[in-house]
PDB file of C-alpha atoms in Angstrom:
ATOM      1  CA  MET A 620      18.909   9.643   5.782  1.00 80.00           C
ATOM      2  CA  LEU A 621      15.079   9.194   4.984  1.00 92.00           C
ATOM      3  CA  CYS A 622      13.934   5.855   3.213  1.00 94.00           C
ATOM      4  CA  TYR A 623      12.368   5.972  -0.149  1.00 95.00           C
ATOM      5  CA  GLU A 624       8.900   4.951   1.030  1.00 97.00           C
ATOM      6  CA  GLY A 625       9.918   8.112   3.412  1.00 97.00           C
ATOM      7  CA  LYS A 626       9.912  10.093   0.770  1.00 97.00           C
ATOM      8  CA  LEU A 627       7.310   9.311  -1.449  1.00 97.00           C
ATOM      9  CA  SER A 628       5.194   9.740   1.689  1.00 97.00           C
ATOM     10  CA  LEU A 629       6.405  12.810   2.206  1.00 97.00           C
ATOM     11  CA  TYR A 630       6.549  14.073  -1.752  1.00 97.00           C
ATOM     12  CA  CYS A 631       2.713  13.025  -1.369  1.00 97.00           C
ATOM     13  CA  PHE A 632       1.817  14.959   1.353  1.00 98.00           C
ATOM     14  CA  CYS A 633       2.743  17.844   0.353  1.00 96.00           C
ATOM     15  CA  SER A 634       1.517  17.287  -2.691  1.00 96.00           C
ATOM     16  CA  ALA A 635      -1.647  17.584  -1.172  1.00 95.00           C
ATOM     17  CA  LEU A 636      -0.651  21.233   0.806  1.00 94.00           C
ATOM     18  CA  MET A 637      -0.566  22.643  -2.680  1.00 92.00           C
ATOM     19  CA  VAL A 638      -4.472  23.397  -2.297  1.00 88.00           C
ATOM     20  CA  LEU A 639      -3.339  25.802  -0.221  1.00 85.00           C
ATOM     21  CA  PHE A 640      -1.692  28.006  -2.120  1.00 83.00           C
ATOM     22  CA  ILE A 641      -3.308  27.364  -4.932  1.00 81.00           C
ATOM     23  CA  TYR A 642      -6.528  29.028  -3.243  1.00 76.00           C
ATOM     24  CA  GLU A 643      -4.695  31.663  -2.480  1.00 72.00           C
ATOM     25  CA  LEU A 644      -3.545  32.163  -5.942  1.00 77.00           C
ATOM     26  CA  LEU A 645      -7.007  32.170  -7.097  1.00 74.00           C
ATOM     27  CA  LYS A 646      -8.486  34.562  -4.607  1.00 70.00           C
ATOM     28  CA  PHE A 647      -6.218  37.268  -6.821  1.00 71.00           C
ATOM     29  CA  TYR A 648      -9.015  36.523  -9.722  1.00 71.00           C
ATOM     30  CA  ILE A 649     -12.218  35.221  -8.108  1.00 69.00           C
ATOM     31  CA  ASP A 650     -13.770  36.360  -5.322  1.00 67.00           C
ATOM     32  CA  PHE A 651     -15.342  33.402  -3.099  1.00 62.00           C
ATOM     33  CA  SER A 652     -16.246  35.589   0.148  1.00 64.00           C
ATOM     34  CA  PRO A 653     -19.979  34.972   0.237  1.00 56.00           C
ATOM     35  CA  PHE A 654     -18.898  31.265   0.899  1.00 60.00           C
ATOM     36  CA  ASP A 655     -15.393  31.126   1.439  1.00 77.00           C
ATOM     37  CA  CYS A 656     -15.281  28.136   3.337  1.00 79.00           C
ATOM     38  CA  LEU A 657     -17.325  26.171   1.257  1.00 81.00           C
ATOM     39  CA  THR A 658     -15.435  27.101  -1.291  1.00 79.00           C
ATOM     40  CA  ARG A 659     -12.082  26.320   0.377  1.00 81.00           C
ATOM     41  CA  ILE A 660     -14.101  22.813   0.956  1.00 84.00           C
ATOM     42  CA  CYS A 661     -15.089  22.528  -1.799  1.00 85.00           C
ATOM     43  CA  ILE A 662     -11.511  23.225  -3.840  1.00 85.00           C
ATOM     44  CA  SER A 663      -9.723  21.027  -1.370  1.00 89.00           C
ATOM     45  CA  ILE A 664     -11.788  18.182  -2.599  1.00 92.00           C
ATOM     46  CA  LEU A 665     -11.592  18.828  -6.519  1.00 93.00           C
ATOM     47  CA  TYR A 666      -7.841  18.892  -6.050  1.00 93.00           C
ATOM     48  CA  TYR A 667      -7.548  15.772  -3.421  1.00 95.00           C
ATOM     49  CA  GLY A 668      -9.560  13.342  -6.317  1.00 95.00           C
ATOM     50  CA  LEU A 669      -7.458  14.481  -8.803  1.00 96.00           C
ATOM     51  CA  LEU A 670      -3.926  13.661  -6.645  1.00 96.00           C
ATOM     52  CA  ASN A 671      -5.899  10.289  -6.184  1.00 96.00           C
ATOM     53  CA  ILE A 672      -6.332   9.884 -10.070  1.00 96.00           C
ATOM     54  CA  LEU A 673      -2.522  10.514 -10.354  1.00 96.00           C
ATOM     55  CA  ILE A 674      -1.345   8.537  -8.360  1.00 96.00           C
ATOM     56  CA  ARG A 675      -3.920   5.316  -9.058  1.00 95.00           C
ATOM     57  CA  ILE A 676      -1.502   6.269 -12.336  1.00 96.00           C
ATOM     58  CA  LYS A 677       1.680   6.187 -11.341  1.00 95.00           C
ATOM     59  CA  TYR A 678       2.644   4.000  -8.992  1.00 95.00           C
ATOM     60  CA  THR A 679       2.486   0.289  -8.367  1.00 91.00           C
ATOM     61  CA  ALA A 680       0.438  -1.373  -5.917  1.00 91.00           C
ATOM     62  CA  LYS A 681       2.971  -1.606  -2.685  1.00 90.00           C
ATOM     63  CA  ASP A 682       4.244   2.033  -3.575  1.00 96.00           C
ATOM     64  CA  TYR A 683       0.428   3.056  -4.709  1.00 97.00           C
ATOM     65  CA  GLN A 684      -0.536   2.439  -0.453  1.00 97.00           C
ATOM     66  CA  ILE A 685       1.632   5.050   1.272  1.00 97.00           C
ATOM     67  CA  ALA A 686       0.668   7.134  -1.630  1.00 97.00           C
ATOM     68  CA  VAL A 687      -2.586   6.782  -0.603  1.00 97.00           C
ATOM     69  CA  ARG A 688      -2.827   7.138   2.535  1.00 97.00           C
ATOM     70  CA  ALA A 689      -0.436  10.104   2.346  1.00 98.00           C
ATOM     71  CA  THR A 690      -1.581  12.019   0.674  1.00 97.00           C
ATOM     72  CA  PHE A 691      -5.159  11.610   1.901  1.00 97.00           C
ATOM     73  CA  LEU A 692      -3.723  13.037   5.803  1.00 98.00           C
ATOM     74  CA  GLY A 693      -2.275  15.817   3.476  1.00 97.00           C
ATOM     75  CA  PHE A 694      -6.100  16.814   2.191  1.00 96.00           C
ATOM     76  CA  ILE A 695      -7.457  16.295   5.914  1.00 96.00           C
ATOM     77  CA  LEU A 696      -4.667  18.741   7.008  1.00 97.00           C
ATOM     78  CA  CYS A 697      -6.044  21.117   4.019  1.00 94.00           C
ATOM     79  CA  VAL A 698      -9.088  20.619   5.052  1.00 93.00           C
ATOM     80  CA  GLY A 699      -8.996  21.680   9.486  1.00 95.00           C
ATOM     81  CA  VAL A 700      -6.693  24.639   7.961  1.00 93.00           C
ATOM     82  CA  ASN A 701      -9.732  25.772   5.745  1.00 90.00           C
ATOM     83  CA  ILE A 702     -11.666  25.539   8.614  1.00 92.00           C
ATOM     84  CA  PHE A 703     -10.183  26.899  10.905  1.00 94.00           C
ATOM     85  CA  GLN A 704      -9.127  30.132   8.473  1.00 88.00           C
ATOM     86  CA  SER A 705     -12.808  30.583   7.155  1.00 87.00           C
ATOM     87  CA  CYS A 706     -16.082  28.820   9.048  1.00 90.00           C
ATOM     88  CA  SER A 707     -17.518  30.581  11.505  1.00 92.00           C
ATOM     89  CA  THR A 708     -16.077  30.723  15.275  1.00 95.00           C
ATOM     90  CA  GLU A 709     -17.458  27.878  16.922  1.00 96.00           C
ATOM     91  CA  TYR A 710     -16.370  24.837  13.914  1.00 96.00           C
ATOM     92  CA  ARG A 711     -13.146  26.434  13.950  1.00 96.00           C
ATOM     93  CA  ALA A 712     -12.210  24.169  17.061  1.00 98.00           C
ATOM     94  CA  PHE A 713     -12.679  21.575  14.461  1.00 98.00           C
ATOM     95  CA  GLY A 714     -10.471  22.520  11.911  1.00 97.00           C
ATOM     96  CA  ILE A 715      -7.630  22.230  14.742  1.00 98.00           C
ATOM     97  CA  TYR A 716      -8.241  19.050  15.791  1.00 98.00           C
ATOM     98  CA  ALA A 717      -8.050  18.020  11.995  1.00 98.00           C
ATOM     99  CA  SER A 718      -4.711  19.871  11.473  1.00 98.00           C
ATOM    100  CA  LEU A 719      -3.431  17.563  14.767  1.00 98.00           C
ATOM    101  CA  MET A 720      -4.626  14.145  13.772  1.00 98.00           C
ATOM    102  CA  ALA A 721      -3.762  14.267  10.136  1.00 98.00           C
ATOM    103  CA  ILE A 722      -0.376  15.579  11.302  1.00 98.00           C
ATOM    104  CA  PHE A 723       0.052  13.289  14.148  1.00 98.00           C
ATOM    105  CA  HIS A 724      -0.873  10.182  11.925  1.00 98.00           C
ATOM    106  CA  TYR A 725       2.111  11.449   8.905  1.00 98.00           C
ATOM    107  CA  SER A 726       4.286  11.571  11.531  1.00 97.00           C
ATOM    108  CA  GLU A 727       3.934   8.370  13.040  1.00 97.00           C
ATOM    109  CA  PHE A 728       4.840   7.322   9.552  1.00 97.00           C
ATOM    110  CA  LEU A 729       7.398   9.458   8.977  1.00 97.00           C
ATOM    111  CA  GLY A 730       9.110   8.956  11.920  1.00 95.00           C
ATOM    112  CA  ILE A 731       8.786   5.268  11.465  1.00 95.00           C
ATOM    113  CA  ALA A 732      10.609   5.591   8.155  1.00 96.00           C
ATOM    114  CA  TYR A 733      13.317   7.526   9.576  1.00 94.00           C
ATOM    115  CA  SER A 734      14.301   5.909  12.924  1.00 93.00           C
ATOM    116  CA  ASN A 735      13.490   2.213  12.315  1.00 92.00           C
ATOM    117  CA  PRO A 736      12.893   2.216   8.387  1.00 93.00           C
ATOM    118  CA  SER A 737      12.946  -2.183   8.267  1.00 90.00           C
ATOM    119  CA  THR A 738       9.962  -2.370  10.330  1.00 90.00           C
ATOM    120  CA  LEU A 739       7.720   0.110   8.015  1.00 94.00           C
ATOM    121  CA  THR A 740       4.202  -0.431   6.625  1.00 94.00           C
ATOM    122  CA  PRO A 741       1.559   0.686   5.699  1.00 95.00           C
ATOM    123  CA  ASP A 742       0.110   0.005   8.425  1.00 94.00           C
ATOM    124  CA  SER A 743       2.623   2.617   9.861  1.00 95.00           C
ATOM    125  CA  PHE A 744       0.364   5.134   9.889  1.00 97.00           C
ATOM    126  CA  ILE A 745      -2.076   3.379  11.917  1.00 95.00           C
ATOM    127  CA  LEU A 746      -4.995   5.059  10.596  1.00 94.00           C
ATOM    128  CA  ASN A 747      -6.595   1.092  11.537  1.00 86.00           C
ATOM    129  CA  HIS A 748      -5.250   1.003  15.003  1.00 81.00           C
ATOM    130  CA  SER A 749      -8.089  -0.480  15.873  1.00 84.00           C
ATOM    131  CA  ILE A 750     -12.134  -0.450  16.430  1.00 91.00           C
ATOM    132  CA  HIS A 751     -11.807   1.042  19.618  1.00 90.00           C
ATOM    133  CA  TYR A 752      -9.744   3.808  17.923  1.00 93.00           C
ATOM    134  CA  GLY A 753     -11.926   4.675  15.668  1.00 93.00           C
ATOM    135  CA  LEU A 754     -15.098   4.668  17.346  1.00 95.00           C
ATOM    136  CA  ALA A 755     -13.461   7.303  19.982  1.00 95.00           C
ATOM    137  CA  ALA A 756     -12.829   9.788  17.704  1.00 96.00           C
ATOM    138  CA  ALA A 757     -16.109   9.068  15.631  1.00 97.00           C
ATOM    139  CA  SER A 758     -17.605  10.032  18.934  1.00 97.00           C
ATOM    140  CA  SER A 759     -15.759  13.083  19.383  1.00 98.00           C
ATOM    141  CA  TRP A 760     -16.894  14.287  15.995  1.00 98.00           C
ATOM    142  CA  VAL A 761     -20.705  13.408  17.189  1.00 98.00           C
ATOM    143  CA  GLU A 762     -20.713  15.269  20.430  1.00 98.00           C
ATOM    144  CA  PHE A 763     -18.447  17.879  18.615  1.00 98.00           C
ATOM    145  CA  PHE A 764     -21.082  18.627  16.388  1.00 98.00           C
ATOM    146  CA  ILE A 765     -24.578  18.506  18.840  1.00 98.00           C
ATOM    147  CA  GLU A 766     -22.952  20.808  20.952  1.00 98.00           C
ATOM    148  CA  VAL A 767     -22.335  23.299  18.190  1.00 98.00           C
ATOM    149  CA  TYR A 768     -26.183  23.136  17.218  1.00 97.00           C
ATOM    150  CA  TYR A 769     -27.421  23.624  21.234  1.00 97.00           C
ATOM    151  CA  PHE A 770     -24.546  25.100  23.127  1.00 96.00           C
ATOM    152  CA  PRO A 771     -22.713  26.596  20.620  1.00 96.00           C
ATOM    153  CA  GLU A 772     -20.835  29.694  23.216  1.00 97.00           C
ATOM    154  CA  ILE A 773     -18.692  26.385  24.281  1.00 96.00           C
ATOM    155  CA  LYS A 774     -16.908  25.662  21.294  1.00 97.00           C
ATOM    156  CA  LYS A 775     -15.963  29.794  21.063  1.00 97.00           C
ATOM    157  CA  ILE A 776     -13.644  29.761  24.418  1.00 96.00           C
ATOM    158  CA  LYS A 777      -9.763  30.186  22.283  1.00 97.00           C
ATOM    159  CA  TRP A 778      -8.518  29.676  25.937  1.00 97.00           C
ATOM    160  CA  LEU A 779      -9.192  26.595  25.544  1.00 97.00           C
ATOM    161  CA  TRP A 780      -8.202  25.830  22.054  1.00 97.00           C
ATOM    162  CA  LEU A 781      -5.023  26.667  22.883  1.00 97.00           C
ATOM    163  CA  ILE A 782      -4.383  25.183  26.412  1.00 98.00           C
ATOM    164  CA  GLY A 783      -5.435  21.636  24.016  1.00 98.00           C
ATOM    165  CA  PHE A 784      -2.947  23.156  21.159  1.00 98.00           C
ATOM    166  CA  ILE A 785      -0.124  22.665  23.578  1.00 98.00           C
ATOM    167  CA  VAL A 786      -1.310  19.793  25.594  1.00 98.00           C
ATOM    168  CA  CYS A 787      -1.375  17.731  22.271  1.00 98.00           C
ATOM    169  CA  ILE A 788       2.011  19.588  20.461  1.00 98.00           C
ATOM    170  CA  CYS A 789       3.647  18.849  23.527  1.00 98.00           C
ATOM    171  CA  GLY A 790       2.665  15.356  23.677  1.00 98.00           C
ATOM    172  CA  GLU A 791       3.247  14.537  19.972  1.00 98.00           C
ATOM    173  CA  LEU A 792       7.297  15.940  20.099  1.00 98.00           C
ATOM    174  CA  LEU A 793       7.675  13.867  23.393  1.00 98.00           C
ATOM    175  CA  ARG A 794       6.280  11.130  21.082  1.00 97.00           C
ATOM    176  CA  LYS A 795       8.627  11.554  18.152  1.00 97.00           C
ATOM    177  CA  LEU A 796      11.251  11.931  20.817  1.00 97.00           C
ATOM    178  CA  ALA A 797      11.215   8.808  21.677  1.00 97.00           C
ATOM    179  CA  MET A 798      10.547   7.093  18.713  1.00 96.00           C
ATOM    180  CA  ILE A 799      13.660   8.609  17.505  1.00 95.00           C
ATOM    181  CA  THR A 800      16.119   8.035  20.527  1.00 96.00           C
ATOM    182  CA  ALA A 801      14.653   4.153  20.339  1.00 94.00           C
ATOM    183  CA  SER A 802      15.701   4.461  16.896  1.00 92.00           C
ATOM    184  CA  LYS A 803      15.740   0.705  16.035  1.00 90.00           C
ATOM    185  CA  ASN A 804      14.353  -0.441  19.292  1.00 88.00           C
ATOM    186  CA  PHE A 805      10.599   1.421  18.642  1.00 90.00           C
ATOM    187  CA  SER A 806       7.944  -0.618  16.857  1.00 83.00           C
ATOM    188  CA  HIS A 807       4.522   0.143  16.860  1.00 80.00           C
ATOM    189  CA  VAL A 808       4.076  -3.782  17.986  1.00 77.00           C
ATOM    190  CA  VAL A 809       4.853  -5.018  21.071  1.00 72.00           C
ATOM    191  CA  GLN A 810       7.938  -7.546  20.354  1.00 73.00           C
ATOM    192  CA  PHE A 811       7.685 -10.677  22.347  1.00 69.00           C
ATOM    193  CA  GLU A 812      10.911 -12.103  21.151  1.00 71.00           C
ATOM    194  CA  ARG A 813      14.079 -10.525  21.347  1.00 75.00           C
ATOM    195  CA  HIS A 814      16.039  -9.412  18.304  1.00 75.00           C
ATOM    196  CA  GLU A 815      19.917  -9.791  18.129  1.00 73.00           C
ATOM    197  CA  ASN A 816      19.774  -5.511  17.558  1.00 77.00           C
ATOM    198  CA  HIS A 817      17.398  -5.000  20.466  1.00 85.00           C
ATOM    199  CA  GLU A 818      18.979  -3.308  23.343  1.00 91.00           C
ATOM    200  CA  LEU A 819      17.607  -1.360  26.214  1.00 95.00           C
ATOM    201  CA  VAL A 820      17.167   2.273  26.135  1.00 95.00           C
ATOM    202  CA  THR A 821      17.804   4.631  29.579  1.00 96.00           C
ATOM    203  CA  HIS A 822      19.226   7.426  28.337  1.00 96.00           C
ATOM    204  CA  GLY A 823      17.616  10.770  26.523  1.00 97.00           C
ATOM    205  CA  VAL A 824      13.746  11.313  26.856  1.00 97.00           C
ATOM    206  CA  TYR A 825      14.277   7.514  28.258  1.00 97.00           C
ATOM    207  CA  SER A 826      15.890   8.908  31.719  1.00 97.00           C
ATOM    208  CA  TRP A 827      12.917  10.871  32.353  1.00 97.00           C
ATOM    209  CA  VAL A 828      10.291   8.175  31.771  1.00 98.00           C
ATOM    210  CA  ARG A 829      10.019   4.693  31.070  1.00 97.00           C
ATOM    211  CA  HIS A 830       7.443   4.948  28.538  1.00 97.00           C
ATOM    212  CA  PRO A 831       7.659   8.285  27.041  1.00 97.00           C
ATOM    213  CA  SER A 832       6.128   7.167  23.725  1.00 97.00           C
ATOM    214  CA  TYR A 833       2.880   5.935  25.883  1.00 97.00           C
ATOM    215  CA  VAL A 834       2.679   9.386  27.897  1.00 98.00           C
ATOM    216  CA  GLY A 835       3.425  11.328  24.651  1.00 98.00           C
ATOM    217  CA  TRP A 836       0.233   9.168  23.325  1.00 97.00           C
ATOM    218  CA  PHE A 837      -1.427   9.722  26.241  1.00 98.00           C
ATOM    219  CA  TRP A 838      -1.693  13.895  26.691  1.00 98.00           C
ATOM    220  CA  TRP A 839      -2.328  14.243  23.012  1.00 98.00           C
ATOM    221  CA  SER A 840      -5.387  12.370  23.030  1.00 97.00           C
ATOM    222  CA  ILE A 841      -7.015  14.453  26.056  1.00 98.00           C
ATOM    223  CA  GLY A 842      -5.411  17.369  24.272  1.00 98.00           C
ATOM    224  CA  THR A 843      -7.867  16.868  21.086  1.00 98.00           C
ATOM    225  CA  GLN A 844     -10.904  16.426  23.075  1.00 98.00           C
ATOM    226  CA  ILE A 845      -9.975  20.103  25.241  1.00 98.00           C
ATOM    227  CA  VAL A 846      -9.330  21.381  22.124  1.00 98.00           C
ATOM    228  CA  LEU A 847     -12.488  20.509  21.469  1.00 98.00           C
ATOM    229  CA  SER A 848     -14.206  21.688  24.360  1.00 97.00           C
ATOM    230  CA  ASN A 849     -16.079  18.198  24.784  1.00 98.00           C
ATOM    231  CA  PRO A 850     -16.573  17.415  28.506  1.00 97.00           C
ATOM    232  CA  ILE A 851     -17.641  14.149  28.181  1.00 98.00           C
ATOM    233  CA  CYS A 852     -15.124  12.598  25.854  1.00 98.00           C
ATOM    234  CA  PHE A 853     -12.285  14.555  27.257  1.00 98.00           C
ATOM    235  CA  ILE A 854     -13.585  12.189  30.586  1.00 97.00           C
ATOM    236  CA  ILE A 855     -14.137   9.012  28.247  1.00 97.00           C
ATOM    237  CA  TYR A 856     -10.945   9.277  26.955  1.00 97.00           C
ATOM    238  CA  THR A 857      -8.919  10.224  30.226  1.00 97.00           C
ATOM    239  CA  ILE A 858     -10.672   7.395  31.795  1.00 97.00           C
ATOM    240  CA  ALA A 859      -9.983   5.080  28.098  1.00 95.00           C
ATOM    241  CA  SER A 860      -6.513   5.796  27.436  1.00 96.00           C
ATOM    242  CA  TRP A 861      -5.028   5.072  30.661  1.00 97.00           C
ATOM    243  CA  LYS A 862      -6.589   2.001  30.832  1.00 96.00           C
ATOM    244  CA  PHE A 863      -5.116   0.970  27.397  1.00 95.00           C
ATOM    245  CA  PHE A 864      -2.223   1.932  28.754  1.00 96.00           C
ATOM    246  CA  HIS A 865      -2.249   0.652  32.389  1.00 96.00           C
ATOM    247  CA  ASP A 866      -2.995  -2.841  30.628  1.00 95.00           C
ATOM    248  CA  ARG A 867      -0.341  -1.851  27.900  1.00 94.00           C
ATOM    249  CA  ILE A 868       2.466  -1.254  30.032  1.00 95.00           C
ATOM    250  CA  PHE A 869       2.258  -4.287  31.913  1.00 94.00           C
ATOM    251  CA  MET A 870       1.810  -6.237  29.276  1.00 93.00           C
ATOM    252  CA  GLU A 871       5.205  -4.773  27.859  1.00 93.00           C
ATOM    253  CA  GLU A 872       7.334  -4.299  31.000  1.00 94.00           C
ATOM    254  CA  ILE A 873       6.943  -8.302  31.340  1.00 93.00           C
ATOM    255  CA  THR A 874       8.318  -8.786  28.304  1.00 92.00           C
ATOM    256  CA  LEU A 875      11.268  -6.436  28.961  1.00 93.00           C
ATOM    257  CA  LEU A 876      12.009  -8.103  32.229  1.00 93.00           C
ATOM    258  CA  ASN A 877      12.357 -10.938  30.033  1.00 92.00           C
ATOM    259  CA  PHE A 878      14.797  -9.429  27.767  1.00 93.00           C
ATOM    260  CA  PHE A 879      17.018  -7.513  29.813  1.00 93.00           C
ATOM    261  CA  GLY A 880      16.337  -9.339  33.292  1.00 92.00           C
ATOM    262  CA  GLU A 881      18.289  -7.135  36.297  1.00 93.00           C
ATOM    263  CA  ASP A 882      19.197  -4.535  33.964  1.00 94.00           C
ATOM    264  CA  TYR A 883      15.617  -3.089  33.200  1.00 94.00           C
ATOM    265  CA  TYR A 884      14.609  -4.362  37.033  1.00 94.00           C
ATOM    266  CA  LYS A 885      17.189  -1.498  38.669  1.00 94.00           C
ATOM    267  CA  TYR A 886      16.372   0.926  35.886  1.00 96.00           C
ATOM    268  CA  GLN A 887      12.394   1.068  37.257  1.00 94.00           C
ATOM    269  CA  GLN A 888      13.518   1.275  40.401  1.00 93.00           C
ATOM    270  CA  ASN A 889      15.123   5.269  38.747  1.00 95.00           C
ATOM    271  CA  VAL A 890      13.089   5.609  36.314  1.00 97.00           C
ATOM    272  CA  PRO A 891       8.630   6.175  36.195  1.00 97.00           C
ATOM    273  CA  THR A 892       6.613   4.909  34.012  1.00 97.00           C
ATOM    274  CA  GLY A 893       5.672   8.899  33.192  1.00 96.00           C
ATOM    275  CA  LEU A 894       1.509   8.511  33.516  1.00 96.00           C
ATOM    276  CA  PRO A 895       0.169   8.624  36.652  1.00 94.00           C
ATOM    277  CA  PHE A 896      -0.812   6.046  39.106  1.00 93.00           C
ATOM    278  CA  ILE A 897       0.606   3.710  36.313  1.00 96.00           C
ATOM    279  CA  LYS A 898       3.258   1.779  37.860  1.00 93.00           C
ATOM    280  CA  GLY A 899       3.899  -1.162  35.128  1.00 92.00           C
ATOM    281  CA  PHE A 900       4.481  -4.578  36.620  1.00 92.00           C
ATOM    282  CA  LYS A 901       6.837  -4.993  39.403  1.00 84.00           C
ATOM    283  CA  VAL A 902       8.696  -7.946  40.532  1.00 79.00           C
ATOM    284  CA  GLU A 903       8.323  -8.918  43.701  1.00 71.00           C
ATOM    285  CA  LEU A 904      11.749 -10.002  45.785  1.00 60.00           C
TER     286      LEU A 904
END
C-alpha cells in the first residue's frame, strides 16, 4: 500500500503530465505547426506555472515540498517528450535524456514511498544529491549543446539513442528491483548503526550481485551519456562513477561486516559486487 506522501507525489506528477493531453486537444482547433516545438514548450511552461500557484495555495509547507518536486519532475518529463516529438533531429536525444532524468528521480521517491516509507523525505527525490552530481549533469548539457552547434551529425545517430535508452532502462529496473527487494533495509544514506529490523538481504536480485542498486545506478549514469552521444562526458562519467561506487562499496561493506559478521563474509565469497574491477572490502583471514 502506497503511503500518503507517495500518493500525493503521484497525483502531482500525473497532474503535470496532463499538459500533453491539453496540447493534443488544442491541435484540433489551432495550427501550431510553424512553431511546433517552441509552442509545445511554452504551453508546458504556462501550465507548469499555473500548477505551481495551485499547489502553493492548496498544500501546507510539508506537503508542498513534496508536491513542488513531483510537479517539477512531471514538467521535465513533458518537456522531454515535447523535444523528442517536435524538435529537429539533432535535439531529440536531449528529449530522451530529459525524460529519463525525470523518471529516474521521481521513481527514487516513489520507490522509497512504497518500500520504506519511514525514511521518506523530500530529499528522497535525490535532486540535491551533491554538488558534484549537479556539476556532472551541467557539464553533460554544455557538451551536448556545443557539439550540436559544431558537430550536429553525431547527435543524429539513432542507434546510439536506442542503446543508451536500453542501458538506462535496464539500470533503472535493476535499481528499483533492489529497492523493493531490500524493502525496509534500503536507504539512500549509508547506515552506521544497526537497527532491530535490519536484516541481511541475499535473495532476489541480491543473489545475483551484492550491490544491485549501485550497479543499476552506475549503468544508468553511463547510459545517459550514450543517449546524448557525449564522448567526453561518457569517459568522465565512467571514471567518476566507478571511483564513487568503488569508495562507497568499500565503506559500506566495512559496516555490513560489522553488522552481520560471518554471514556477510560468506555472502561475499559467493556473490560478486556486480561492478567491474570492484571487489569491495575483503577480510584477510
